[in-house]
Tab-separated table of C-alpha atoms and ligand atoms in Angstrom:
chain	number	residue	atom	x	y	z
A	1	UNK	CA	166.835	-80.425	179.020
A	2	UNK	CA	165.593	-79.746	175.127
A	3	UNK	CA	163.218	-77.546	174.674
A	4	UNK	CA	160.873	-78.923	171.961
A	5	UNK	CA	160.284	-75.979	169.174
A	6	UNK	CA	156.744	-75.651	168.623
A	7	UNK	CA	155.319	-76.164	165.174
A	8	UNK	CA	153.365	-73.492	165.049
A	9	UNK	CA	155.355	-70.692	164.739
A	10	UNK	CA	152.742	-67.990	164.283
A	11	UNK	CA	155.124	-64.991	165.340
A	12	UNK	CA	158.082	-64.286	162.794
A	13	UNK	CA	161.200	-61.847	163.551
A	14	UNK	CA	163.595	-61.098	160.937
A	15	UNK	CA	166.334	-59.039	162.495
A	16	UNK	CA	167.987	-57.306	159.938
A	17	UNK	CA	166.088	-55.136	156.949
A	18	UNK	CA	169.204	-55.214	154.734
A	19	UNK	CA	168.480	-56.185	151.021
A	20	UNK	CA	167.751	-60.105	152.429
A	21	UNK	CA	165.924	-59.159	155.618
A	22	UNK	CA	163.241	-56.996	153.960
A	23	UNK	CA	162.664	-59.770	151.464
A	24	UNK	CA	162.817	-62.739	154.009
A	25	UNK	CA	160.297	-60.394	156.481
A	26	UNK	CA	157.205	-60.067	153.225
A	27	UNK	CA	157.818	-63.463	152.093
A	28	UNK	CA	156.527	-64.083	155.482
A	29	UNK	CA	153.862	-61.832	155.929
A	30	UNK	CA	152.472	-63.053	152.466
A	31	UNK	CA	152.631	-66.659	153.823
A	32	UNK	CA	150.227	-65.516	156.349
A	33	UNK	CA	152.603	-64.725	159.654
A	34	UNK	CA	152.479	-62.001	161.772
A	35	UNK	CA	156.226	-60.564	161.361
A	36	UNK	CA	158.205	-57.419	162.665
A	37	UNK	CA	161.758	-56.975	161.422
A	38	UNK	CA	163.889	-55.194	163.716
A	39	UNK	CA	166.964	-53.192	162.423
A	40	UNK	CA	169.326	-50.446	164.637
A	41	UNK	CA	168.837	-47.932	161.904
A	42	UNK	CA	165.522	-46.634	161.210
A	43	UNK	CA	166.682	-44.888	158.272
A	44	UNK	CA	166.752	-48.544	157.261
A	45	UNK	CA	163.702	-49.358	157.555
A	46	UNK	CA	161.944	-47.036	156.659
A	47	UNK	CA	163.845	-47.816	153.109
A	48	UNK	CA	162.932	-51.539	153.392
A	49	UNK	CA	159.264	-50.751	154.117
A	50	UNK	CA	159.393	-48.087	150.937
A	51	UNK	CA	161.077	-50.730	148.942
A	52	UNK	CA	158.595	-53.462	149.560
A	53	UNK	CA	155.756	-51.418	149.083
A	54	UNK	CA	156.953	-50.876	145.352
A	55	UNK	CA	157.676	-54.110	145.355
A	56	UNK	CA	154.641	-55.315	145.965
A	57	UNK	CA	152.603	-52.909	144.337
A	58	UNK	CA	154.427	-53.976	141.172
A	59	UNK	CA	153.635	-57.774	141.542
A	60	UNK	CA	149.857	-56.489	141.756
A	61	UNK	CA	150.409	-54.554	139.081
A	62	UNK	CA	151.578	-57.260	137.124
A	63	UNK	CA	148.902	-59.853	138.032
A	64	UNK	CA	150.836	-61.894	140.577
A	65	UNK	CA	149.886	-60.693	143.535
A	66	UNK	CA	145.880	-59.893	144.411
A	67	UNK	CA	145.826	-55.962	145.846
A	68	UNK	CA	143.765	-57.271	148.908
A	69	UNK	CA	146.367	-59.982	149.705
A	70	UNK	CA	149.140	-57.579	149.434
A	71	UNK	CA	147.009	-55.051	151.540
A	72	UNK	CA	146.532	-57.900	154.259
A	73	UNK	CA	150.362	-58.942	153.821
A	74	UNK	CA	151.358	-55.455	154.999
A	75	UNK	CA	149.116	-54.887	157.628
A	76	UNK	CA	150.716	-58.355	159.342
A	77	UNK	CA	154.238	-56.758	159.135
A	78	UNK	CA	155.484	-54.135	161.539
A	79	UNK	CA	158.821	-52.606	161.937
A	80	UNK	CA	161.326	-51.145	164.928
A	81	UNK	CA	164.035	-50.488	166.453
A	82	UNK	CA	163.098	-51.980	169.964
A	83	UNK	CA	164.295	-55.449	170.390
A	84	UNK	CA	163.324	-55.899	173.831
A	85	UNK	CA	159.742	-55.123	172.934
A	86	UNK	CA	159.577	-57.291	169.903
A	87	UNK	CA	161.658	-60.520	170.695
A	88	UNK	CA	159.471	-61.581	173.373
A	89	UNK	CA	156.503	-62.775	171.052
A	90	UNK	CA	158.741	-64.375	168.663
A	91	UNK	CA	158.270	-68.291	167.695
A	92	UNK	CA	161.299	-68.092	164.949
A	93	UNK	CA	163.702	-65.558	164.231
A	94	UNK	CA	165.594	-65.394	161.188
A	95	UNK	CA	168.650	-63.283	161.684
A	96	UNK	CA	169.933	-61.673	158.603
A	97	UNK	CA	171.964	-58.581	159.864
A	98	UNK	CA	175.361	-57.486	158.545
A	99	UNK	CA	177.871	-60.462	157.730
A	100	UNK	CA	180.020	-60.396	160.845
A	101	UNK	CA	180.823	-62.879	163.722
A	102	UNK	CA	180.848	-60.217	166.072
A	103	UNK	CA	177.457	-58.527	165.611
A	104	UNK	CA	175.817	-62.367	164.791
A	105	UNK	CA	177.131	-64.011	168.226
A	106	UNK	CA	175.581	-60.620	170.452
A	107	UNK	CA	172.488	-60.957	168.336
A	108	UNK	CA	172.011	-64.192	169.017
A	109	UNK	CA	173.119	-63.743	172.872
A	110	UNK	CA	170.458	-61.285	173.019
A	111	UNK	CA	167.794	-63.058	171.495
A	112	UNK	CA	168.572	-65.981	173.900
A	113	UNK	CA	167.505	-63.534	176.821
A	114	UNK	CA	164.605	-61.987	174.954
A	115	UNK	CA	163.032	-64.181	173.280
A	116	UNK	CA	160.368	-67.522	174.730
A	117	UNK	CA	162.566	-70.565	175.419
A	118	UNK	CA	160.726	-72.356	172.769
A	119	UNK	CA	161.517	-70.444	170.064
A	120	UNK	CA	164.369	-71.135	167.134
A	121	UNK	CA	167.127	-68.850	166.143
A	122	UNK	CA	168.114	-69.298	162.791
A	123	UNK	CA	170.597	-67.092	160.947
A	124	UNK	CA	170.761	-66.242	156.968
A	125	UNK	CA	174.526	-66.269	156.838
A	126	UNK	CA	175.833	-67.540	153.929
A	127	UNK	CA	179.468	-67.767	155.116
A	128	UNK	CA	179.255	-68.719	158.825
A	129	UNK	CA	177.812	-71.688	160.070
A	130	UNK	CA	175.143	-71.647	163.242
A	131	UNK	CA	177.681	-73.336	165.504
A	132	UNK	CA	179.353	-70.260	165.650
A	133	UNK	CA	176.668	-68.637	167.173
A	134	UNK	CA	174.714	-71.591	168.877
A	135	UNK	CA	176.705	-71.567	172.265
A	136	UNK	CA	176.033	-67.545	172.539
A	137	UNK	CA	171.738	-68.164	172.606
A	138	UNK	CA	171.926	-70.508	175.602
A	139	UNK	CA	169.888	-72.863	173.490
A	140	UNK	CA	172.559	-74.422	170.715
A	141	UNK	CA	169.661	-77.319	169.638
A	142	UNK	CA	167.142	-74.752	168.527
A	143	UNK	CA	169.736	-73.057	166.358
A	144	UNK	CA	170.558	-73.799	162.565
A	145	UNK	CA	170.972	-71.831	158.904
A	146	UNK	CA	167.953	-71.056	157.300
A	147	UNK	CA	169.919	-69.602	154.363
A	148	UNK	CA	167.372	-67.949	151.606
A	149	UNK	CA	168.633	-66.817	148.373
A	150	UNK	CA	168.606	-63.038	146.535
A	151	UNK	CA	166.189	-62.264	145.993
A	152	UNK	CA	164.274	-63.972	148.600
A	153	UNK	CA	160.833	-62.543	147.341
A	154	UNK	CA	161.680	-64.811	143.864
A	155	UNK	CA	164.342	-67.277	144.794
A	156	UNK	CA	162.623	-71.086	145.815
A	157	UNK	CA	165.714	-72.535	147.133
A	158	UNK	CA	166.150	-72.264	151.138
A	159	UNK	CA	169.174	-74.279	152.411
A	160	UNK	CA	168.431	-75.361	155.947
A	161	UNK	CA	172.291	-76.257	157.159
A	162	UNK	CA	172.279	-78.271	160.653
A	163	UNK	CA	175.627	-78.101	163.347
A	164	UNK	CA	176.248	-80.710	164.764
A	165	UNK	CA	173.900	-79.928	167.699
A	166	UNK	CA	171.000	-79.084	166.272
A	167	UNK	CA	168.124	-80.876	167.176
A	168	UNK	CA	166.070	-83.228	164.725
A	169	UNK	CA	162.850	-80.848	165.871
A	170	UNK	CA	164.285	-77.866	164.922
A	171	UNK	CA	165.562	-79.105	161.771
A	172	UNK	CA	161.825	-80.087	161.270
A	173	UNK	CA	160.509	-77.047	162.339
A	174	UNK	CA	162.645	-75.030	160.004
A	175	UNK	CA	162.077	-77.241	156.510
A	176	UNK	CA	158.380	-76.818	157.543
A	177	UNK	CA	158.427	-73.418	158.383
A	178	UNK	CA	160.071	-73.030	154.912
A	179	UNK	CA	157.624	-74.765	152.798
A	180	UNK	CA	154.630	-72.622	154.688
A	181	UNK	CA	156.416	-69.738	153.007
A	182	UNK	CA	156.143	-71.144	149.617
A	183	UNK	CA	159.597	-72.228	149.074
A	184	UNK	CA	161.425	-75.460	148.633
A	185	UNK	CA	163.849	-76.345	150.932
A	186	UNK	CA	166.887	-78.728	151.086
A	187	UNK	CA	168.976	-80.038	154.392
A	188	UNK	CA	172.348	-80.312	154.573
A	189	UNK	CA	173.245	-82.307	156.573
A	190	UNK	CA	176.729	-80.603	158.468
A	191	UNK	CA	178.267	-77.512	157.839
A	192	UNK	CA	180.619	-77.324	155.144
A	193	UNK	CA	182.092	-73.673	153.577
A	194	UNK	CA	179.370	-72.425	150.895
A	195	UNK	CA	176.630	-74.940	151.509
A	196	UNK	CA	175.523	-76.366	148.737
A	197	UNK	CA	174.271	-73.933	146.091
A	198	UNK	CA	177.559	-71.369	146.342
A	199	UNK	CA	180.201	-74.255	146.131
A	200	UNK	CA	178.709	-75.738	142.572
A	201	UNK	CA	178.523	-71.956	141.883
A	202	UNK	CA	182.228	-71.596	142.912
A	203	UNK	CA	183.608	-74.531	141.296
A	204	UNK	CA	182.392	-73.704	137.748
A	205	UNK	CA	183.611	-70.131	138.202
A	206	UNK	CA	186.428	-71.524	139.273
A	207	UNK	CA	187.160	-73.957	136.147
A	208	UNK	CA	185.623	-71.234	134.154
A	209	UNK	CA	188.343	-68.887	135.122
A	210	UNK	CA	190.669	-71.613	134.693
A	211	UNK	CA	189.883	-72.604	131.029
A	212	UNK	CA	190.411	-68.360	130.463
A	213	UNK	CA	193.645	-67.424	132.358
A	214	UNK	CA	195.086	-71.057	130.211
A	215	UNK	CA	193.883	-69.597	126.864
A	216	UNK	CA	191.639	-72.233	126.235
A	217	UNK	CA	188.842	-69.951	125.009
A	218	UNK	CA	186.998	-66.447	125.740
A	219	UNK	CA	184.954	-65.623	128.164
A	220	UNK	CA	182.440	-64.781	125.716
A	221	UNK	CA	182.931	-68.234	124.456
A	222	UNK	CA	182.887	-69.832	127.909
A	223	UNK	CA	179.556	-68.172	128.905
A	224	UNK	CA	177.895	-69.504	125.286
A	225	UNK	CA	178.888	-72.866	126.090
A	226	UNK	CA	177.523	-72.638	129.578
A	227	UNK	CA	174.188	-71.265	128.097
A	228	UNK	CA	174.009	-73.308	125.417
A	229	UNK	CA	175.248	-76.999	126.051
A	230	UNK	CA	174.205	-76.757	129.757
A	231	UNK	CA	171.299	-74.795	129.778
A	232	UNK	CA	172.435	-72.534	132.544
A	233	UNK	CA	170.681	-68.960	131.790
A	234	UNK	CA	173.812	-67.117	132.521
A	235	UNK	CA	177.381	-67.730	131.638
A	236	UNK	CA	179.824	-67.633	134.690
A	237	UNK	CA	181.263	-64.347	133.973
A	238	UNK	CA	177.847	-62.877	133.173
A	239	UNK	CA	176.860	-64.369	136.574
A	240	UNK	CA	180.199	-62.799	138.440
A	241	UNK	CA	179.107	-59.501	136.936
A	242	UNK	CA	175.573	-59.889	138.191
A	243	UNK	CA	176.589	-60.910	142.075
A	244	UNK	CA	179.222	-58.266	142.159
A	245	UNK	CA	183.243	-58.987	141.525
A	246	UNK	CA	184.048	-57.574	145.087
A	247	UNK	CA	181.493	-59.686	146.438
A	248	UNK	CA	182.827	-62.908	144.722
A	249	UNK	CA	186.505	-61.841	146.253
A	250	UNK	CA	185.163	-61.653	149.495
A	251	UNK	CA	183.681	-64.557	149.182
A	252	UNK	CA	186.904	-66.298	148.070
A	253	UNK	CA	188.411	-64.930	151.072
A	254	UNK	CA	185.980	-66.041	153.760
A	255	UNK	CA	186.086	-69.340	152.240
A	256	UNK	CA	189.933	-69.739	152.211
A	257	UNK	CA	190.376	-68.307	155.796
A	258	UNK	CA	188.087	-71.418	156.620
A	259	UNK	CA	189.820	-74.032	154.339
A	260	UNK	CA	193.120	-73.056	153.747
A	261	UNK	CA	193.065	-74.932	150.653
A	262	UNK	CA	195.253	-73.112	148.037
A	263	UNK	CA	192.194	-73.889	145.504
A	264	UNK	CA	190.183	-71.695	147.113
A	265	UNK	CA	192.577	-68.342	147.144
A	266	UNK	CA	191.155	-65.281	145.807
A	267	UNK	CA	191.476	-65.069	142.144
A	268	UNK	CA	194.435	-62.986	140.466
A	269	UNK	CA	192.044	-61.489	137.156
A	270	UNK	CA	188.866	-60.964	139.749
A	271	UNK	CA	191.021	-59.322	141.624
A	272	UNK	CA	192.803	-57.240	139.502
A	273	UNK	CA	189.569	-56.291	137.993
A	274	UNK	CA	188.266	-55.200	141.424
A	275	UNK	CA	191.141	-52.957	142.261
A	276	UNK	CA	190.379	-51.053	138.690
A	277	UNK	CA	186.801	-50.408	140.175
A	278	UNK	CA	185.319	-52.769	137.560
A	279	UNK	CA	182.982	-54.519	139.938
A	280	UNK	CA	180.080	-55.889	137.520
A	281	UNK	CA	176.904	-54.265	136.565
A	282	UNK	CA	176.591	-52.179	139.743
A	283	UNK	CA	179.769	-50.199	138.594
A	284	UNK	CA	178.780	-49.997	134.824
A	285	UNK	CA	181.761	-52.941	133.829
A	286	UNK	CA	183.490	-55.726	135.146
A	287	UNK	CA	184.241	-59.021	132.643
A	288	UNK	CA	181.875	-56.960	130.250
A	289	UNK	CA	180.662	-53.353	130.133
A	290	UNK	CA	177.167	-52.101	130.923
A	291	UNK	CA	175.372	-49.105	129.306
A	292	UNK	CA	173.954	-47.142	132.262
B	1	NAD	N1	173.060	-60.268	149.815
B	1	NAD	C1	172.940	-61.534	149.441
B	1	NAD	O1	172.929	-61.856	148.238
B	1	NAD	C2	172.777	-62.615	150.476
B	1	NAD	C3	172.250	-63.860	150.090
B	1	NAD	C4	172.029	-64.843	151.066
B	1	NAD	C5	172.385	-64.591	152.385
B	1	NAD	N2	172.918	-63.380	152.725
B	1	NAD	C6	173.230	-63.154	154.158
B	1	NAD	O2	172.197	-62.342	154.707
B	1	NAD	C7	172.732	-61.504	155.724
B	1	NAD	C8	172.367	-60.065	155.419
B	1	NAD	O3	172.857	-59.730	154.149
B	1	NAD	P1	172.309	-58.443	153.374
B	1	NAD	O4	172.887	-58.513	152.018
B	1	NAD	O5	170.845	-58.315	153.559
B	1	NAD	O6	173.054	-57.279	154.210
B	1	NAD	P2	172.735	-55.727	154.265
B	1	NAD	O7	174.020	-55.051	154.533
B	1	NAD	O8	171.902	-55.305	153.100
B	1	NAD	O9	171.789	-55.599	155.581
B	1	NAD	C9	172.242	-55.864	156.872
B	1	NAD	C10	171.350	-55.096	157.848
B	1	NAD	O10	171.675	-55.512	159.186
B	1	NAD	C11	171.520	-54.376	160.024
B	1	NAD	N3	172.201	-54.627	161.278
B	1	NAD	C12	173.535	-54.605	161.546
B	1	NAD	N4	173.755	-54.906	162.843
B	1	NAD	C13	172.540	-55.136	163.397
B	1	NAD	C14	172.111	-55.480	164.714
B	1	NAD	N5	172.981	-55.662	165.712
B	1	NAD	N6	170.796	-55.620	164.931
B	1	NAD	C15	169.898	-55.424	163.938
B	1	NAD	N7	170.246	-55.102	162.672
B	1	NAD	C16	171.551	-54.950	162.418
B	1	NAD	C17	172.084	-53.236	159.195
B	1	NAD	O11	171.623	-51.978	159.680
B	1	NAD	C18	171.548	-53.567	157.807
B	1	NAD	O12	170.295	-52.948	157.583
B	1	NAD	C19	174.221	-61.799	155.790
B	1	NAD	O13	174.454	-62.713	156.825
B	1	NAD	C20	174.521	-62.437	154.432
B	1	NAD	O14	175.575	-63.378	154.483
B	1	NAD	C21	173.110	-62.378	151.810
């Protein structure tokens, strides 16, 4: 028998305090949720609750944030290392822990001991879809993606991705849940490789390394026209740079392990561009080069 999810999901755990788990975690204790993250390395979080302080003292600093609301925001969030004493009051858990089948399906097997029977289990993944780790909770209906963007302190977007057994109150539940934290969420409505956002992402990277490798123009060229007759405020090799050229290779690969389509393959010039160390900003050059 279905569980129904209740609406009220007062108790948040983020599991995971990686650069989208930190994030995901204040976004919800500035919405006004009570929310622990849990991580296996403390070293971890003690960085994530170092990092968010700055963070947040910065958006007071700038006006955005009142220091009182940021005071109360961090007195609702708590930290640890102890699963088995923090799943138990959880309502929704957002898992956003390192990007690998393995680790996600004995998470989520876990949590479907731990945590109350009503309570959802939705994972961050951008790359694997929640029926992958559905049957391993026990409770497949109250799982689904709840995929937030970097950084999830800024980004609106949340794509809420449904398997095909996820139930119509979880689906609820989770769009709701994701407008109570200030952001705007879209369904999708079965799982497909990328979602939504990274597929139109992909496909103009794709054409825009296309148009380059024929000769048709530069990149430089390329990214002006992108700016400047679409209005998109980076060019797709400025973007590339930004997310990280091994990143957008792994990427590649995860989706072409799932589709086989020969479209999809890694790309030759990202590639070669990785194996020379150029991997975007964070390495000081990639398509372009960065003064550090
Ligand atoms: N980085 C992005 O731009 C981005 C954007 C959207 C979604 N995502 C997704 O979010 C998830 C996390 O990505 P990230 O970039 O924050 O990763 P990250 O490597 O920064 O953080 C992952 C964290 O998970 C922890 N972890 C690993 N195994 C764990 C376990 N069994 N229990 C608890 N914690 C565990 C690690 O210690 C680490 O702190 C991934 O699924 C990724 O696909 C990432």
């Amino acid at each position: 028998m279905e569980v129904r999810p209740t609406t009220t999901n007062n108790n948040i755990l983020v599991v995971g305090a990686g650069a989208m788990g930190s994030q995901i975690a204040m976004t919800a204790a500035l919405a006004g949720y009570a929310t622990t993250v849990h991580d296996l390395s403390r070293t971890q979080l003690d960085d994530a609750a170092a990092a968010l302080r700055k963070r947040t003292d910065k958006m007071v600093q700038s006006g955005k944030l009142a220091a009182d609301d940021a005071e109360a925001a961090h007195a609702r969030l708590q930290f640890s290392t102890d699963l088995e004493a923090v799943a138990p009051p959880a309502d929704f858990v957002i898992e956003a822990a390192t990007e690998r089948l393995d680790i996600k399906r004995e998470i989520f097997a876990t949590l479907g001991h731990l945590t109350p029977r009503h309570a959802i289990l939705a994972t961050n993944s951008s790359t694997l879809g929640s029926s992958k780790v559905a049957e391993a909770s026990g409770r497949p209906a109250q799982v689904c993606n709840m995929h937030f963007f970097n950084p999830a302190l800024v980004m609106e977007c949340v794509e809420v991705v449904q398997h095909p057994g996820t139930s119509q109150a979880t689906v609820d539940t989770t769009m709701s849940l994701a407008r109570s934290m200030g952001k705007s969420p879209v369904l999708i409505n079965r799982e497909v490789p990328g979602f939504i956002a990274n597929r139109l992402m992909g496909a103009v990277q794709k054409e825009a390394l296309a148009l380059l490798a024929g000769g048709v123009a530069s990149k430089d060229d390329i990214d002006a026209t992108a700016k400047q007759a679409l209005r998109h405020p980076m060019g797709p090799f400025e973007l590339m740079d930004l997310v990280g050229l091994d990143v957008i290779d792994d990427i590649a690969r995860a989706t072409h392990a799932q589709t086989g389509d020969p479209a999809d393959a890694p790309n030759e010039a990202v590639l070669a561009l990785v194996r020379e160390g150029k991997l975007g900003r964070k390495s000081g050059a990639g398509w372009y080069t960065y003064g550090h």
